[in-house]
One Martini backbone bead per residue (centre of mass of N, CA, C, O) as a GRO file, in nm:
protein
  329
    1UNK     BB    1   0.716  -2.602  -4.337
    2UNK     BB    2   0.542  -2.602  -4.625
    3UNK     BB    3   0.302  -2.382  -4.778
    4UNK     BB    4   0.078  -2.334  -4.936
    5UNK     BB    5  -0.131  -2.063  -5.095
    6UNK     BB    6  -0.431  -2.189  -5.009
    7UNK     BB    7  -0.331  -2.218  -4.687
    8UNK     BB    8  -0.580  -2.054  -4.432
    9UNK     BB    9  -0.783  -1.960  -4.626
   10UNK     BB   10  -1.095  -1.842  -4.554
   11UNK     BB   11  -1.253  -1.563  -4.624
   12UNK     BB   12  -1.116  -1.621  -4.903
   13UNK     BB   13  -1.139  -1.821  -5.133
   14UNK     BB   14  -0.905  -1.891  -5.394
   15UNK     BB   15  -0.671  -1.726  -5.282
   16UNK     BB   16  -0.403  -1.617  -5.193
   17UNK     BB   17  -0.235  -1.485  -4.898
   18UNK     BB   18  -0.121  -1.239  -5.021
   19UNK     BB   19  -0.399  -1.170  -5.160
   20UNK     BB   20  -0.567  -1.167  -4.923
   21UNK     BB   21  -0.384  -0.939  -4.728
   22UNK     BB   22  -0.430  -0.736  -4.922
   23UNK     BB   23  -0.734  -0.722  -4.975
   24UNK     BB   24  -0.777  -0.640  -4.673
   25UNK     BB   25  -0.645  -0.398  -4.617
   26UNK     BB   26  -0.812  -0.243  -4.848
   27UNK     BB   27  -1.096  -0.311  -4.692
   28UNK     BB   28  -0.983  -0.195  -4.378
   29UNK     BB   29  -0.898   0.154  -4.532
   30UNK     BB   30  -1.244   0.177  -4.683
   31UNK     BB   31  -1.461   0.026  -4.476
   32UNK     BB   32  -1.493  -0.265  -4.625
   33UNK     BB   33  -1.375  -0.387  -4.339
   34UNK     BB   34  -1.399  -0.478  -4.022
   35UNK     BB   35  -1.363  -0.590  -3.728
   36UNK     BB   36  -1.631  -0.726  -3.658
   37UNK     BB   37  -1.512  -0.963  -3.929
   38UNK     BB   38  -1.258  -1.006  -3.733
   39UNK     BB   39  -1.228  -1.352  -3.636
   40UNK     BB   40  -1.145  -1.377  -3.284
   41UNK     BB   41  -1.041  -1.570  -2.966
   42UNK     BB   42  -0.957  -1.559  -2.609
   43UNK     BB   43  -0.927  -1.824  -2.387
   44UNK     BB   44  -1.020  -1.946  -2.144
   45UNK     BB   45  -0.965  -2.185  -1.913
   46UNK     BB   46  -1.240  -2.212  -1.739
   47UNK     BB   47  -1.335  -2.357  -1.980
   48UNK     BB   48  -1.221  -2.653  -1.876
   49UNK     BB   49  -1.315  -2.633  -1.534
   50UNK     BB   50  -1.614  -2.716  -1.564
   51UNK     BB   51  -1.865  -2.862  -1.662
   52UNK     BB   52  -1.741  -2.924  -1.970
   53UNK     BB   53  -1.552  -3.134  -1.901
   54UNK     BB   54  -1.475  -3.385  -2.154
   55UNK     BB   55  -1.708  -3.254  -2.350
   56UNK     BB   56  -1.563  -3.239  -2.659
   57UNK     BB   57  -1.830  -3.119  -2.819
   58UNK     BB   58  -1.888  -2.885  -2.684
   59UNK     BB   59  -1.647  -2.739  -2.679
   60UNK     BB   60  -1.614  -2.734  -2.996
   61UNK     BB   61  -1.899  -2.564  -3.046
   62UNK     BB   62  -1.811  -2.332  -2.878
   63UNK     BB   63  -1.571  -2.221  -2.959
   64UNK     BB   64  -1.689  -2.167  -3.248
   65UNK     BB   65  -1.834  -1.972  -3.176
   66UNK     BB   66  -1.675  -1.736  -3.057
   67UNK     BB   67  -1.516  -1.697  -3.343
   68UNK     BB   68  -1.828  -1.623  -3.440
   69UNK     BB   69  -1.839  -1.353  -3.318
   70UNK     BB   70  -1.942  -1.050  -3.193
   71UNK     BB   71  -1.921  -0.813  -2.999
   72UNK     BB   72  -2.220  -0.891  -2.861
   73UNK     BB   73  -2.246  -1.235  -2.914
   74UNK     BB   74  -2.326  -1.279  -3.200
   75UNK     BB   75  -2.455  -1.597  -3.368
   76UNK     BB   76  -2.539  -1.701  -3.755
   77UNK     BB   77  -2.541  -2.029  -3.731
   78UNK     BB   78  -2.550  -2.334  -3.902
   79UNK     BB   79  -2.540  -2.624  -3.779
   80UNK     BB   80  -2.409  -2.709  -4.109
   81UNK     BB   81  -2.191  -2.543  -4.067
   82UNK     BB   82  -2.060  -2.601  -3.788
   83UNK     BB   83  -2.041  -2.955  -3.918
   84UNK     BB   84  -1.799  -2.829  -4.119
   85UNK     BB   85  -1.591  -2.713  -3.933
   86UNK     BB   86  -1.527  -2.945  -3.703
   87UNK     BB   87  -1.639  -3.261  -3.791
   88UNK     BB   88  -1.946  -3.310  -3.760
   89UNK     BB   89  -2.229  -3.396  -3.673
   90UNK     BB   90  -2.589  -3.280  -3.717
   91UNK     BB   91  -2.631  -3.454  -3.427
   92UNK     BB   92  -2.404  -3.338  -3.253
   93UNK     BB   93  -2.422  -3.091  -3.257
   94UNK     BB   94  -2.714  -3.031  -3.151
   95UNK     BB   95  -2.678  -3.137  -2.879
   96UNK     BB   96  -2.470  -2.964  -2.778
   97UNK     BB   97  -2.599  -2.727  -2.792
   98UNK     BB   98  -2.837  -2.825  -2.586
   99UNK     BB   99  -2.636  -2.796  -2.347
  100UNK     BB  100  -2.588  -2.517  -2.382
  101UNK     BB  101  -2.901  -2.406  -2.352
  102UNK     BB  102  -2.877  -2.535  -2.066
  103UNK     BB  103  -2.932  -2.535  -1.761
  104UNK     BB  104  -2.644  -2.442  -1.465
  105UNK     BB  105  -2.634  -2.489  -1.130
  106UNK     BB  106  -2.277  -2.509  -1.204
  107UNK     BB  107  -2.235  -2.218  -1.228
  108UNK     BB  108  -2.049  -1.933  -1.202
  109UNK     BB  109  -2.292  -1.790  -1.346
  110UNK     BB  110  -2.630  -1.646  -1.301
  111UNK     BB  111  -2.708  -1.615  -1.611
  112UNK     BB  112  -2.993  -1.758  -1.732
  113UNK     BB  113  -2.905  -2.039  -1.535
  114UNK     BB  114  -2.595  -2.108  -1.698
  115UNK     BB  115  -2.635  -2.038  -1.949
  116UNK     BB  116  -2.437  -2.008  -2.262
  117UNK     BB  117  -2.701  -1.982  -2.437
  118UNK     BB  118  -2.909  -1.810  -2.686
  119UNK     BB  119  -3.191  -1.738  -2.855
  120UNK     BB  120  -3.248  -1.474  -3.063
  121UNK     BB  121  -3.505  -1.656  -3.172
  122UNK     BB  122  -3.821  -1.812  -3.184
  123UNK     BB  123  -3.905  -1.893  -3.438
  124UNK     BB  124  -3.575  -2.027  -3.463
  125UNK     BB  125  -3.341  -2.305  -3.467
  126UNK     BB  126  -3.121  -2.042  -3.468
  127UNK     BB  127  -2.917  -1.863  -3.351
  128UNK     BB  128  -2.725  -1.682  -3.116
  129UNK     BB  129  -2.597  -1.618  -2.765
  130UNK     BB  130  -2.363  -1.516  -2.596
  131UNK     BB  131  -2.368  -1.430  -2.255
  132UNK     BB  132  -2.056  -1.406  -2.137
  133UNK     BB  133  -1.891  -1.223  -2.340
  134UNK     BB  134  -1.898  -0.912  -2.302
  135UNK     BB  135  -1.728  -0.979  -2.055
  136UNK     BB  136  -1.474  -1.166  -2.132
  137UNK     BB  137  -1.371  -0.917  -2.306
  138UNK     BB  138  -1.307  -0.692  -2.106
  139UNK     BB  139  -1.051  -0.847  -2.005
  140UNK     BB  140  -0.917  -0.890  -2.254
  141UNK     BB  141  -0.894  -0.588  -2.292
  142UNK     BB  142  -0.734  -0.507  -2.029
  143UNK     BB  143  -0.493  -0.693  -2.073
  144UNK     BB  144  -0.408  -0.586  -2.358
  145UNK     BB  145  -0.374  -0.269  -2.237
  146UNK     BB  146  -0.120  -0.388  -2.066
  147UNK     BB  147   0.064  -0.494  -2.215
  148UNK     BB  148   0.088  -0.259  -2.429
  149UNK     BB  149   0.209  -0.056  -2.168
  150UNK     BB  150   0.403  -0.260  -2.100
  151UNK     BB  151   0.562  -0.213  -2.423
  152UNK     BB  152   0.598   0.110  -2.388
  153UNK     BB  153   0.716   0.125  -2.117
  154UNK     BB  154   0.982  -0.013  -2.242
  155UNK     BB  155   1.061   0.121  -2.512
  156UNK     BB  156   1.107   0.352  -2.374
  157UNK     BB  157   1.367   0.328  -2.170
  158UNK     BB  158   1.534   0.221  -2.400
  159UNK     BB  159   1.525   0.494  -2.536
  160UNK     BB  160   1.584   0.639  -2.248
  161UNK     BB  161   1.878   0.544  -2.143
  162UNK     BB  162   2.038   0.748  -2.202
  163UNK     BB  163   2.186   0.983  -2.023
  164UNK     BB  164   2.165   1.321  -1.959
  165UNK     BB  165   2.280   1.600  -1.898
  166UNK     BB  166   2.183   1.842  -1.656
  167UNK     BB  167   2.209   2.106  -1.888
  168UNK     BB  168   1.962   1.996  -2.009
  169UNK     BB  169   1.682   2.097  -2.140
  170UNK     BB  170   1.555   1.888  -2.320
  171UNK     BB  171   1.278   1.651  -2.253
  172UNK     BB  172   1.129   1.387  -2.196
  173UNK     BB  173   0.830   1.246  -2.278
  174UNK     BB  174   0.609   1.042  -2.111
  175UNK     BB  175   0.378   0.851  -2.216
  176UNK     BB  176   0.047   0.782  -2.179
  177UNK     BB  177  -0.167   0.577  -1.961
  178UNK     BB  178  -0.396   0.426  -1.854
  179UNK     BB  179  -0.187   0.220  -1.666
  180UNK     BB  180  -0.032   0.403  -1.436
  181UNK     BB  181  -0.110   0.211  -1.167
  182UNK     BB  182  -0.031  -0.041  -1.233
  183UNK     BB  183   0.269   0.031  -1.335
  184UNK     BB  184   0.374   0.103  -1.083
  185UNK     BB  185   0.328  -0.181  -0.927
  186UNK     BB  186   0.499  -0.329  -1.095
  187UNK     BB  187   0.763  -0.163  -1.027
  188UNK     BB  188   0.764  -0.187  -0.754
  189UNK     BB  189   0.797  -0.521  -0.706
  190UNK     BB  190   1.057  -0.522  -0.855
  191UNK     BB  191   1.214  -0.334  -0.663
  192UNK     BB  192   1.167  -0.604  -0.449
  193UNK     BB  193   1.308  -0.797  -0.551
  194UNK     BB  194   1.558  -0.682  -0.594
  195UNK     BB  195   1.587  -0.611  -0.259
  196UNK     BB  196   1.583  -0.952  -0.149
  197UNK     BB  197   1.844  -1.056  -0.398
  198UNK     BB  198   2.049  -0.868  -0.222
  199UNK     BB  199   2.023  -0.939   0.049
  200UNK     BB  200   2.030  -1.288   0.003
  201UNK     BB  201   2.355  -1.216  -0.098
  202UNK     BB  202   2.498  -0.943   0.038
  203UNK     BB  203   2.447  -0.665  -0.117
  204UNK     BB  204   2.248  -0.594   0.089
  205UNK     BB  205   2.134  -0.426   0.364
  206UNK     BB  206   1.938  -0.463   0.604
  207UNK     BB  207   1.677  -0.298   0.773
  208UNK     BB  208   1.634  -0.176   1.010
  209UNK     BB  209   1.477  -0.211   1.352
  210UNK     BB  210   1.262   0.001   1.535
  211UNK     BB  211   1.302   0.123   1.827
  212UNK     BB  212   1.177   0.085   2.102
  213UNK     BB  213   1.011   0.227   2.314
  214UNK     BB  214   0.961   0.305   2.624
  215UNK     BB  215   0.793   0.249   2.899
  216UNK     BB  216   0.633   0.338   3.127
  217UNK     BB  217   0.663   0.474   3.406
  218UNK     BB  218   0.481   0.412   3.712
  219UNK     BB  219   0.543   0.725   3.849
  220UNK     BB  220   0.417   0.822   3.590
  221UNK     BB  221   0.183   0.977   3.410
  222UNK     BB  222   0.025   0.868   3.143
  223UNK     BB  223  -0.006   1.175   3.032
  224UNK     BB  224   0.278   1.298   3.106
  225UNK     BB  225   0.422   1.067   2.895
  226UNK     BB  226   0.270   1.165   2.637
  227UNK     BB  227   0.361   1.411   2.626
  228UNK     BB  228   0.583   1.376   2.658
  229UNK     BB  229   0.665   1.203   2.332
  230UNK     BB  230   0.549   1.435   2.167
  231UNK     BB  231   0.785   1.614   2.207
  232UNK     BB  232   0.972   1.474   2.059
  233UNK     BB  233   0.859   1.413   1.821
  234UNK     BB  234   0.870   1.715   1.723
  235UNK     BB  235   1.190   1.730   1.799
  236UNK     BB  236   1.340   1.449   1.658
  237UNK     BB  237   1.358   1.273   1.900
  238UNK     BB  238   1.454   1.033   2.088
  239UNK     BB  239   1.366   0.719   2.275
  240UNK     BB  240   1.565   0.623   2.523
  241UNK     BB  241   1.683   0.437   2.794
  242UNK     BB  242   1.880   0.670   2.835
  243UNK     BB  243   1.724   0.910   2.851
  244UNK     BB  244   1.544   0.826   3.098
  245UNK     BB  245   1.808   0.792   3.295
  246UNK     BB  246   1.900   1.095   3.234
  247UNK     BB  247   1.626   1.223   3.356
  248UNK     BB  248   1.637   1.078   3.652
  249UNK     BB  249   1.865   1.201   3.734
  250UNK     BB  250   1.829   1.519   3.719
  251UNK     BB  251   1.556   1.481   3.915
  252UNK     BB  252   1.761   1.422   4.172
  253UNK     BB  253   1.908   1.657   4.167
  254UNK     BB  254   1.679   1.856   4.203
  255UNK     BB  255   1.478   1.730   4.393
  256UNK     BB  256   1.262   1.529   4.186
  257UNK     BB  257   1.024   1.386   4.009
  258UNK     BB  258   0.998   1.267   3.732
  259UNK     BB  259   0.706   1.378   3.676
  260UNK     BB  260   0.794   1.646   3.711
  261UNK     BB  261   0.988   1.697   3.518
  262UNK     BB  262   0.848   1.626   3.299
  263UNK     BB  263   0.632   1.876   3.308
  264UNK     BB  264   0.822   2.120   3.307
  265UNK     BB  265   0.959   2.012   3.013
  266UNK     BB  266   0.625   2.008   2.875
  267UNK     BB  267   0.625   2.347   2.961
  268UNK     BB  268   0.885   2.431   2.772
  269UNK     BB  269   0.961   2.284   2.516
  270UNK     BB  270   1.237   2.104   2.520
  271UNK     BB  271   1.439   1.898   2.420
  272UNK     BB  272   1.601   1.966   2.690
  273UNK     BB  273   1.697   1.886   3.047
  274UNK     BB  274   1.808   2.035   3.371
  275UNK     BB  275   1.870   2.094   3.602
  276UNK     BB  276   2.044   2.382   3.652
  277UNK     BB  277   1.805   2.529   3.448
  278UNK     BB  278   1.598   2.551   3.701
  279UNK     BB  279   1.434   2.723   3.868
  280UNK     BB  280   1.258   2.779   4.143
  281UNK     BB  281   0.969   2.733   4.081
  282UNK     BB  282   0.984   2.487   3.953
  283UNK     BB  283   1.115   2.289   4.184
  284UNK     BB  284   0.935   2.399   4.435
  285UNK     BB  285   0.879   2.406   4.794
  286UNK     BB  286   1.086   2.146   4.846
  287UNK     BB  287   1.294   2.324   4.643
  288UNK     BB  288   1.447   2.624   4.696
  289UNK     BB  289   1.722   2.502   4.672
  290UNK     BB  290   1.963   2.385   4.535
  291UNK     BB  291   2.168   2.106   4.595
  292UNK     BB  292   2.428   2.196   4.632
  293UNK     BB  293   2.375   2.427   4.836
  294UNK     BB  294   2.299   2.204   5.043
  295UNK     BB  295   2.515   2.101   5.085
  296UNK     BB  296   2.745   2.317   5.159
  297UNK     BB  297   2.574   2.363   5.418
  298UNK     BB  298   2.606   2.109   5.564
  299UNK     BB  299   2.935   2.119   5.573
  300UNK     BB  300   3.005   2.388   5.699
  301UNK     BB  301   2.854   2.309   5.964
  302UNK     BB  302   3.029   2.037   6.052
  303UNK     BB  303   3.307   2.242   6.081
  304UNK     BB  304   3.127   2.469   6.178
  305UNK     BB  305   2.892   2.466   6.474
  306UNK     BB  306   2.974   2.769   6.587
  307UNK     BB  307   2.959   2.994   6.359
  308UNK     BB  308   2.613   2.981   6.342
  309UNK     BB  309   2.574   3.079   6.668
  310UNK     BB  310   2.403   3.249   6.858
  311UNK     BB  311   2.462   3.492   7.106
  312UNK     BB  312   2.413   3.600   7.388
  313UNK     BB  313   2.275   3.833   7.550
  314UNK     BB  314   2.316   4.076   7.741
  315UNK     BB  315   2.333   4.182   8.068
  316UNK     BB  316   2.153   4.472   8.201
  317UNK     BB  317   2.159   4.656   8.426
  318UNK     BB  318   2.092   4.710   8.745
  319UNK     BB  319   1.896   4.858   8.935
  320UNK     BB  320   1.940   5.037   9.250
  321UNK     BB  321   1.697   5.080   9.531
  322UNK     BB  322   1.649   5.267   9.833
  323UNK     BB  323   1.458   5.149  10.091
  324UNK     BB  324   1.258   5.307  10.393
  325UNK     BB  325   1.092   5.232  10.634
  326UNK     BB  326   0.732   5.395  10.701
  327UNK     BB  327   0.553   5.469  10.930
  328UNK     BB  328   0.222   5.481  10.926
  329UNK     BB  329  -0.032   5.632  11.179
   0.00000   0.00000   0.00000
């Protein structure tokens, strides 16, 4: 569709669009042109949610002020003004301004008792404040820059695809962004995208789920099963029921209970513990010889029962005195 040569042109009507684009340039290039009156407003849908849902002259005549809003959110403009860019009647316009103007006490915002706008002086009947202008431009410079720096690390990554030998001294510095935080969150959510995508196609093995560790046993003493937990895992050992039950074995090789074990295992301090290694002190006063050695000893009773018996000792010669007995009167 072709457009006219002054079709669009409202800043300076009479120009071309080349020649007005010309000319803005040049006017915000020396400072006679500012941001700040190159009008232009990006909506929020919630303004289409709200008590206004429906009553299209007040939504159109918010939105015109919006458009013609300072950073501050004021808009000095006649209602006659209004009714000529809208396409409304002088008191179609006054209407809408004046629901604007009153409270709105199913308002989102509690500012002002829900009004939209107020009046900037008292003596005259135009000249408005958006109430919540400031708020909702902060959202939108946020978003905005959050997009920015979305296309700007976008365009670095571009650039920097094909990667350098490792023997490159020379590295590429990656932009500095205010939200270098926001942009790690998005970039973290893609990976796990990608790999949820992976696991459900079959590409990618899921994750395996860690083996919960054995409950204490009954026979031992919570405390003393929190010490073994502890201490395996500062020596970086698993606790499986495996572990367990050969802990278990180990005890009664020993002759001894598994909390004892378990005692001496984290008095010891060592990764791993056997009946074999522990000390004579170590296994108790009822426990003085390995099991080893007591099976040994009572399997050679059994085949040799008079062995080890002591015999008895001789009897000693016994000494015979002759004695004659003798009156003594």
């Amino acid at each position: 569709m072709a457009h006219s040569a002054h079709e669009g042109n409202r800043l300076l009507p009479g120009l071309a669009l080349d020649q007005h684009d010309r000319l803005c340039c040049a006017y915000y290039k020396h400072g006679w042109l500012t941001r700040d009156y190159i009008m232009y407003v990006k909506l929020f849908a919630s303004i289409y949610q709200g008590t206004l849902r429906g009553k299209s002259h007040s939504l159109l005549v918010f939105t015109n002020l919006l458009a013609h809003c300072d950073k501050t959110g004021d808009v000095d403009m006649h209602p006659r003004a209004i009714a000529d860019e809208v396409g409304l009647t002088v008191e179609e316009v006054t209407a809408a301004l004046a629901e604007l103007e009153a409270p709105d006490p199913e308002s989102r915002s509690p500012e002002e008792n829900g009004r939209r706008i107020i009046r900037l002086d008292d003596h005259r009947a135009w000249g408005w404040r958006v109430v919540n202008y400031v708020k909702y431009r902060a959202i939108r410079d946020e978003a905005d820059r959050r997009e920015q720096n979305r296309m700007a690390q976008a365009a670095w990554r571009e650039r920097n695809k094909p990667r350098k030998p490792a023997s490159a001294s020379v590295s590429q510095r990656k932009p500095e962004s205010a939200q270098a935080e926001a942009e790690a969150e998005e970039e973290a959510k893609e990976r796990e995208e990608v790999v949820v995508r992976g696991v459900q196609r079959g590409e990618i093995a899921p994750a395996r789920k860690r083996a919960v560790a054995p409950s204490c046993p009954s026979e031992v003493d919570q405390q003393v099963w929190s010490d073994w937990l502890a201490l395996r895992k500062a020596k970086k050992a698993p606790v499986t029921a495996t572990v367990v039950r050969s802990a278990i074995a180990e005890a009664a090789k020993a002759g001894m209970t598994l909390e004892s074990f378990l005692r001496v295992w984290c008095a010891r301090g060592s990764q791993g513990l056997q009946a074999d290694w522990l000390k004579p002190h170590e296994r108790g006063g009822n426990a003085s010889e390995p099991a080893w050695r007591t099976e040994q000893r009572e399997r050679m009773q059994q085949f040799a029962p008079f062995s080890h018996a002591k015999r008895p000792p001789a009897a000693e010669p016994s000494e015979i005195i002759n004695a004659n007995a003798k009156r003594l009167d």
